[in-house]
Short mmCIF file of C-alpha atoms in Angstrom, two decimals:
data_model
loop_
_atom_site.label_atom_id
_atom_site.label_comp_id
_atom_site.label_asym_id
_atom_site.label_seq_id
_atom_site.Cartn_x
_atom_site.Cartn_y
_atom_site.Cartn_z
CA MET A 938 0.00 0.00 0.00
CA THR A 939 1.27 3.47 -0.89
CA THR A 940 1.04 5.75 2.12
CA THR A 941 0.83 9.50 1.56
CA LEU A 942 2.64 11.88 3.92
CA LEU A 943 0.72 15.12 4.44
CA ARG A 944 1.77 18.16 6.44
CA THR A 945 -1.28 20.45 6.36
CA ALA A 946 -4.97 20.14 7.09
CA ASP A 947 -5.78 21.68 3.71
CA GLU A 948 -3.98 18.81 1.98
CA LEU A 949 -5.93 16.30 4.05
CA HIS A 950 -9.26 18.02 3.43
CA ALA A 951 -8.59 18.06 -0.32
CA ARG A 952 -8.58 14.26 -0.47
CA VAL A 953 -11.64 12.64 -2.00
CA ARG A 954 -13.22 10.45 0.67
CA HIS A 955 -14.78 7.07 0.00
CA GLY A 956 -16.30 5.19 2.88
CA ARG A 957 -15.56 5.87 6.53
CA ARG A 958 -12.40 7.55 7.81
CA ALA A 959 -10.58 6.17 10.87
CA VAL A 960 -7.85 8.06 12.69
CA VAL A 961 -5.08 6.72 14.92
CA MET A 962 -3.39 9.49 16.90
CA THR A 963 0.28 9.04 17.85
CA MET A 964 3.31 11.02 18.91
CA GLY A 965 5.45 8.99 16.55
CA ALA A 966 8.19 6.46 17.37
CA LEU A 967 5.71 3.84 16.20
CA HIS A 968 5.94 0.25 17.44
CA GLU A 969 3.86 -2.92 17.24
CA GLY A 970 1.26 -1.47 19.59
CA HIS A 971 0.61 1.33 17.12
CA ALA A 972 0.65 -1.17 14.27
CA THR A 973 -2.12 -3.09 16.01
CA LEU A 974 -4.17 0.11 16.26
CA VAL A 975 -3.69 0.77 12.54
CA ARG A 976 -4.62 -2.80 11.58
CA THR A 977 -7.73 -2.57 13.77
CA ALA A 978 -8.61 0.73 12.12
CA ARG A 979 -8.30 -0.88 8.70
CA GLU A 980 -10.58 -3.73 9.77
CA THR A 981 -13.04 -1.22 11.20
CA VAL A 982 -13.48 0.86 8.03
CA GLY A 983 -12.88 -1.94 5.54
CA PRO A 984 -11.01 -1.83 2.23
CA ASP A 985 -13.09 1.08 0.93
CA GLY A 986 -12.50 3.26 3.97
CA GLU A 987 -9.53 5.48 4.78
CA VAL A 988 -7.05 5.16 7.68
CA VAL A 989 -5.20 8.29 8.80
CA VAL A 990 -2.32 8.10 11.29
CA THR A 991 -1.39 11.38 12.95
CA VAL A 992 2.19 11.95 14.11
CA PHE A 993 2.47 14.98 16.38
CA VAL A 994 4.56 15.48 19.52
CA ASN A 995 2.25 17.74 21.47
CA PRO A 996 4.13 20.26 23.62
CA LEU A 997 1.05 21.03 25.73
CA GLN A 998 1.05 17.63 27.45
CA PHE A 999 4.67 17.69 28.60
CA GLY A 1000 5.25 19.20 32.01
CA ALA A 1001 8.38 20.86 33.41
CA GLY A 1002 11.26 18.42 33.51
CA GLU A 1003 9.55 15.88 31.23
CA ASP A 1004 11.05 14.43 28.07
CA LEU A 1005 9.71 16.65 25.26
CA ASP A 1006 13.15 17.39 23.83
CA ARG A 1007 14.37 13.80 23.95
CA TYR A 1008 11.10 12.23 22.83
CA PRO A 1009 12.10 10.13 19.78
CA ARG A 1010 11.33 11.51 16.32
CA THR A 1011 11.44 8.77 13.67
CA LEU A 1012 9.09 10.00 10.95
CA GLU A 1013 10.57 8.07 8.03
CA ALA A 1014 10.31 4.77 9.92
CA ASP A 1015 6.86 5.77 11.17
CA VAL A 1016 5.54 6.25 7.64
CA GLU A 1017 6.93 2.87 6.63
CA LEU A 1018 5.39 1.03 9.58
CA ALA A 1019 2.05 2.83 9.18
CA GLY A 1020 1.93 1.84 5.51
CA ARG A 1021 2.75 -1.81 6.20
CA SER A 1022 -0.03 -1.87 8.78
CA GLY A 1023 -2.70 -0.48 6.45
CA ALA A 1024 -2.61 3.32 6.70
CA ASP A 1025 -3.52 5.43 3.68
CA VAL A 1026 -2.22 8.71 5.10
CA VAL A 1027 0.29 9.85 7.69
CA PHE A 1028 -0.64 13.35 8.80
CA ALA A 1029 2.43 14.94 10.43
CA PRO A 1030 1.67 18.62 11.00
CA SER A 1031 4.10 21.14 12.43
CA VAL A 1032 3.50 22.86 15.76
CA GLU A 1033 2.62 25.99 13.78
CA GLU A 1034 -0.02 24.06 11.80
CA VAL A 1035 -1.72 22.78 14.94
CA TYR A 1036 -1.25 25.96 17.01
CA PRO A 1037 -1.04 28.77 14.42
CA GLY A 1038 -1.40 31.54 17.00
CA GLY A 1039 1.02 30.01 19.47
CA GLU A 1040 -0.15 28.10 22.54
CA PRO A 1041 -3.96 28.30 22.63
CA GLN A 1042 -5.55 30.57 25.21
CA VAL A 1043 -8.73 28.47 25.20
CA ARG A 1044 -8.17 24.85 26.15
CA VAL A 1045 -10.17 21.77 27.09
CA SER A 1046 -10.29 21.09 30.82
CA ALA A 1047 -10.13 17.45 31.88
CA GLY A 1048 -12.18 18.15 35.02
CA PRO A 1049 -12.00 16.11 38.24
CA MET A 1050 -11.00 12.84 36.53
CA GLY A 1051 -8.06 14.63 34.97
CA ARG A 1052 -6.63 15.47 38.39
CA ARG A 1053 -6.47 11.87 39.60
CA LEU A 1054 -3.63 9.33 39.22
CA GLU A 1055 -1.76 10.41 36.07
CA GLY A 1056 -3.23 13.88 36.44
CA ALA A 1057 -1.99 14.18 40.02
CA SER A 1058 1.49 13.05 38.97
CA ARG A 1059 1.56 15.21 35.84
CA PRO A 1060 -0.47 18.41 36.50
CA GLY A 1061 -1.97 19.86 33.33
CA HIS A 1062 -1.08 16.80 31.24
CA PHE A 1063 -4.65 15.77 30.50
CA ASP A 1064 -5.77 19.32 29.69
CA GLY A 1065 -3.04 19.44 27.05
CA MET A 1066 -3.88 15.95 25.80
CA LEU A 1067 -7.60 16.67 25.42
CA THR A 1068 -6.90 20.02 23.74
CA VAL A 1069 -4.75 18.43 21.04
CA VAL A 1070 -7.14 15.48 20.62
CA ALA A 1071 -10.00 17.92 20.11
CA LYS A 1072 -7.96 19.87 17.56
CA LEU A 1073 -6.84 16.74 15.71
CA LEU A 1074 -10.40 15.42 15.59
CA HIS A 1075 -11.44 18.71 13.96
CA LEU A 1076 -8.46 18.70 11.59
CA THR A 1077 -8.83 15.07 10.48
CA ARG A 1078 -12.66 14.86 10.58
CA PRO A 1079 -12.87 11.08 11.21
CA ASP A 1080 -15.90 8.87 11.65
CA VAL A 1081 -14.06 6.71 14.17
CA ALA A 1082 -10.92 7.21 16.30
CA LEU A 1083 -8.96 4.39 17.92
CA TYR A 1084 -6.84 4.57 21.09
CA GLY A 1085 -4.89 2.00 23.08
CA GLN A 1086 -6.18 0.72 26.39
CA LYS A 1087 -2.66 0.94 27.84
CA ASP A 1088 -3.42 4.63 28.39
CA ALA A 1089 -6.66 3.76 30.16
CA GLN A 1090 -7.21 7.11 31.87
CA GLN A 1091 -6.53 8.96 28.63
CA LEU A 1092 -9.05 6.75 26.82
CA ALA A 1093 -11.67 7.32 29.53
CA LEU A 1094 -11.18 11.09 29.34
CA ILE A 1095 -11.42 11.15 25.54
CA ARG A 1096 -14.66 9.19 25.73
CA ARG A 1097 -15.97 11.62 28.33
CA MET A 1098 -14.99 14.66 26.26
CA VAL A 1099 -16.63 13.24 23.13
CA ARG A 1100 -19.81 12.52 25.09
CA ASP A 1101 -19.93 15.75 27.10
CA LEU A 1102 -19.09 18.04 24.17
CA ASN A 1103 -21.07 16.19 21.49
CA PHE A 1104 -18.26 15.28 19.13
CA GLY A 1105 -19.67 13.32 16.21
CA VAL A 1106 -17.10 10.53 16.32
CA GLU A 1107 -17.04 6.94 17.52
CA ILE A 1108 -14.27 6.12 20.03
CA VAL A 1109 -12.82 2.59 19.99
CA GLY A 1110 -10.44 1.19 22.62
CA VAL A 1111 -7.89 -1.44 21.51
CA PRO A 1112 -6.36 -3.91 24.02
CA THR A 1113 -2.79 -3.40 25.22
CA VAL A 1114 -0.07 -5.08 23.17
CA ARG A 1115 2.74 -6.71 25.17
CA GLU A 1116 6.16 -8.03 24.39
CA ALA A 1117 6.89 -11.72 24.97
CA ASP A 1118 8.10 -11.04 28.52
CA GLY A 1119 4.90 -9.18 29.42
CA LEU A 1120 6.19 -5.60 29.24
CA ALA A 1121 3.57 -3.32 27.69
CA LEU A 1122 4.81 -1.81 24.45
CA SER A 1123 5.76 1.84 24.80
CA SER A 1124 7.95 4.28 22.92
CA ARG A 1125 9.74 4.93 26.22
CA ASN A 1126 10.89 1.31 26.56
CA ARG A 1127 13.86 2.15 24.35
CA TYR A 1128 15.27 4.30 27.16
CA LEU A 1129 15.65 1.27 29.48
CA SER A 1130 19.01 -0.37 29.96
CA PRO A 1131 18.99 -4.21 30.18
CA ALA A 1132 19.08 -4.05 34.00
CA GLU A 1133 16.33 -1.41 34.09
CA ARG A 1134 14.18 -3.49 31.78
CA ARG A 1135 14.44 -6.47 34.13
CA THR A 1136 13.21 -4.28 36.96
CA ALA A 1137 10.47 -2.76 34.79
CA LEU A 1138 8.94 -6.21 34.28
CA ALA A 1139 7.61 -5.88 37.83
CA LEU A 1140 4.83 -3.62 36.52
CA SER A 1141 3.21 -6.32 34.42
CA ARG A 1142 4.03 -9.04 36.98
CA ALA A 1143 2.24 -7.02 39.65
CA LEU A 1144 -0.82 -6.60 37.45
CA PHE A 1145 -0.86 -10.30 36.59
CA ALA A 1146 -0.54 -11.20 40.29
CA GLY A 1147 -3.56 -9.05 41.08
CA ARG A 1148 -5.46 -10.56 38.17
CA ASP A 1149 -4.64 -14.10 39.27
CA ARG A 1150 -5.70 -13.40 42.86
CA HIS A 1151 -8.93 -11.93 41.54
CA ALA A 1152 -9.58 -14.97 39.31
CA ALA A 1153 -9.01 -17.34 42.23
CA GLN A 1154 -11.43 -15.40 44.41
CA GLU A 1155 -14.06 -15.29 41.70
CA ALA A 1156 -13.75 -19.05 41.28
CA LEU A 1157 -14.21 -19.57 45.02
CA ARG A 1158 -17.26 -17.35 45.09
CA ALA A 1159 -18.73 -19.20 42.12
CA ARG A 1160 -18.09 -22.48 43.95
CA ALA A 1161 -19.77 -21.13 47.06
CA ARG A 1162 -22.85 -20.09 45.08
CA GLU A 1163 -23.09 -23.48 43.38
CA VAL A 1164 -22.79 -25.47 46.62
CA PRO A 1165 -24.92 -24.00 49.44
CA ALA A 1166 -23.30 -24.30 52.84
CA SER A 1167 -26.38 -25.55 54.66
CA HIS A 1168 -25.90 -28.32 57.22
CA ALA A 1169 -28.23 -30.66 55.36
CA ARG A 1170 -26.47 -30.06 52.06
CA ALA A 1171 -23.07 -30.57 53.65
CA GLU A 1172 -24.21 -33.84 55.19
CA ALA A 1173 -25.54 -35.03 51.86
CA LEU A 1174 -22.27 -34.22 50.14
CA SER A 1175 -19.95 -35.56 52.79
CA ALA A 1176 -19.84 -38.99 51.21
CA LEU A 1177 -18.54 -37.35 48.05
CA GLY A 1178 -15.95 -35.33 49.94
CA GLU A 1179 -17.43 -32.01 48.84
CA SER A 1180 -18.55 -30.57 52.16
CA ARG A 1181 -15.06 -29.32 53.07
CA ALA A 1182 -14.66 -27.71 49.67
CA ALA A 1183 -18.02 -25.99 50.05
CA ALA A 1184 -17.17 -24.77 53.53
CA ASP A 1185 -13.77 -23.52 52.41
CA ALA A 1186 -15.30 -21.69 49.47
CA HIS A 1187 -17.88 -20.03 51.69
CA ALA A 1188 -15.27 -19.05 54.26
CA VAL A 1189 -13.06 -17.35 51.69
CA ALA A 1190 -15.99 -15.72 49.93
CA LYS A 1191 -17.29 -14.38 53.22
CA ALA A 1192 -13.88 -13.13 54.29
CA THR A 1193 -13.30 -11.24 51.04
CA PRO A 1194 -16.76 -10.45 49.62
CA ALA A 1195 -15.51 -8.44 46.65
CA GLY A 1196 -11.76 -8.93 46.77
CA PRO A 1197 -10.36 -5.48 45.90
CA ALA A 1198 -8.14 -5.39 49.00
CA ALA A 1199 -6.67 -8.80 48.18
CA VAL A 1200 -6.08 -7.80 44.56
CA ARG A 1201 -4.23 -4.67 45.66
CA ALA A 1202 -2.20 -6.66 48.21
CA ALA A 1203 -1.12 -9.25 45.64
CA ALA A 1204 0.06 -6.56 43.23
CA ARG A 1205 1.71 -4.53 45.99
CA LEU A 1206 3.79 -7.52 47.10
CA VAL A 1207 5.45 -7.75 43.68
CA LEU A 1208 6.09 -4.00 43.57
CA ASP A 1209 7.57 -3.97 47.08
CA GLU A 1210 10.00 -6.68 46.05
CA ALA A 1211 10.97 -4.70 42.93
CA ALA A 1212 11.72 -1.67 45.10
CA ARG A 1213 14.62 -3.66 46.57
CA LEU A 1214 16.15 -4.56 43.19
CA ASP A 1215 19.19 -2.93 41.60
CA PRO A 1216 18.18 -0.67 39.98
CA PRO A 1217 15.05 -0.23 42.11
CA LEU A 1218 11.51 0.39 40.96
CA GLU A 1219 10.20 3.68 42.34
CA LEU A 1220 6.42 3.38 42.62
CA ASP A 1221 4.29 6.37 41.74
CA TYR A 1222 0.90 4.76 42.32
CA LEU A 1223 -0.98 1.48 42.39
CA ALA A 1224 -4.73 1.91 42.10
CA LEU A 1225 -7.83 -0.20 41.56
CA VAL A 1226 -10.38 2.17 40.10
CA ASP A 1227 -13.79 2.54 38.52
CA PRO A 1228 -13.14 3.17 34.79
CA SER A 1229 -15.98 5.68 34.59
CA ASP A 1230 -14.25 8.26 36.83
CA PHE A 1231 -10.96 6.70 38.05
CA THR A 1232 -11.90 6.80 41.72
CA GLU A 1233 -10.84 3.90 43.95
CA ILE A 1234 -13.43 1.14 44.16
CA GLY A 1235 -14.83 -0.16 47.44
CA ASP A 1236 -15.06 -3.72 48.70
CA ASP A 1237 -18.69 -3.92 47.55
CA HIS A 1238 -17.90 -2.93 43.94
CA THR A 1239 -19.41 -5.01 41.16
CA GLY A 1240 -18.79 -4.57 37.47
CA GLU A 1241 -15.76 -3.27 35.58
CA ALA A 1242 -12.57 -2.00 37.22
CA VAL A 1243 -9.04 -1.08 36.17
CA LEU A 1244 -5.91 -2.12 38.07
CA ALA A 1245 -3.38 0.59 37.20
CA VAL A 1246 0.26 1.18 38.07
CA ALA A 1247 2.87 3.85 37.35
CA ALA A 1248 6.53 3.79 38.35
CA ARG A 1249 9.99 5.02 37.46
CA VAL A 1250 12.95 2.86 36.65
CA GLY A 1251 16.03 5.00 36.38
CA THR A 1252 14.91 8.13 34.54
CA THR A 1253 12.10 6.40 32.63
CA ARG A 1254 8.49 6.60 33.80
CA LEU A 1255 6.21 3.75 32.75
CA ILE A 1256 2.51 3.03 33.13
CA ASP A 1257 0.44 -0.11 32.72
CA ASN A 1258 -3.00 -1.47 33.59
CA ILE A 1259 -5.33 -4.39 33.16
CA PRO A 1260 -9.15 -4.52 33.19
CA LEU A 1261 -10.95 -6.66 35.76
CA THR A 1262 -14.61 -7.48 36.30
CA PHE A 1263 -16.02 -8.08 39.78
CA GLY A 1264 -19.07 -10.28 39.94
CA ALA A 1265 -22.01 -10.28 42.32
CA THR A 1266 -21.25 -11.43 45.85
CA SER A 1267 -24.49 -13.28 46.53
#
């Protein structure tokens, strides 16, 4: 597929459109995670649709002391990867094209959700992110926009902005892509030394430990619901050796009715061990939150949740998360 590199919105708007347009927004330094987004976009709009990949390093979402200047710029390789993955267009505007009057005086506010977790660690980050997403949605005029679930809070805020401000675009979240060792793909992974990378694996290991603890608890609760712990039922099952299993399942289910505390504890154990490695993992936050507003869930929570972590290894800050679903506790 021949992929066209465009630098201005006028060039993009001059294209004759056939079918639906999908956009994948990136800051460049594309990797297999981005490629998955582009392939999903192609599947979403079909062969007659159009896939646009934006490459723009947005200065508004970098805070003081963050890595704007050293953020990798690899446009030629980005265009090649985007084309192999199914993109029709790479739209790589200049800062002057996106912000023709300099930094915008009017910006999108991320609201309360934007001040939690990543927003607390990086003040103003989500305001800058939403402002550029809003601008790029206007500049590219897509029918559908796709974002990775690795940036779960970003995805939730984009969905909220689109809903609250009546953007006429469909937002699609695409599951996190991981390397063979479990590390979530990120453009910042290239900054890690071999020793730092070994430490960084604690992020995904912690999430998987929380997920596994959650799965075990859900299985016990399901067992408890299937086998009532009544005395008569236990007596009837004793010959089959099931009464102890039923009692154990009920005991665990009763002790941890929803399991969030145990999930957090399992993940925290892995992170605490990583803090003692050389080099150490410096935890920013570990949170188990409601994906609708990114507030911490309670022990009685049912439905979807996100187990999220952020940490530094050396000078590199990494984030990761996994989705979980808590069932009814009856």
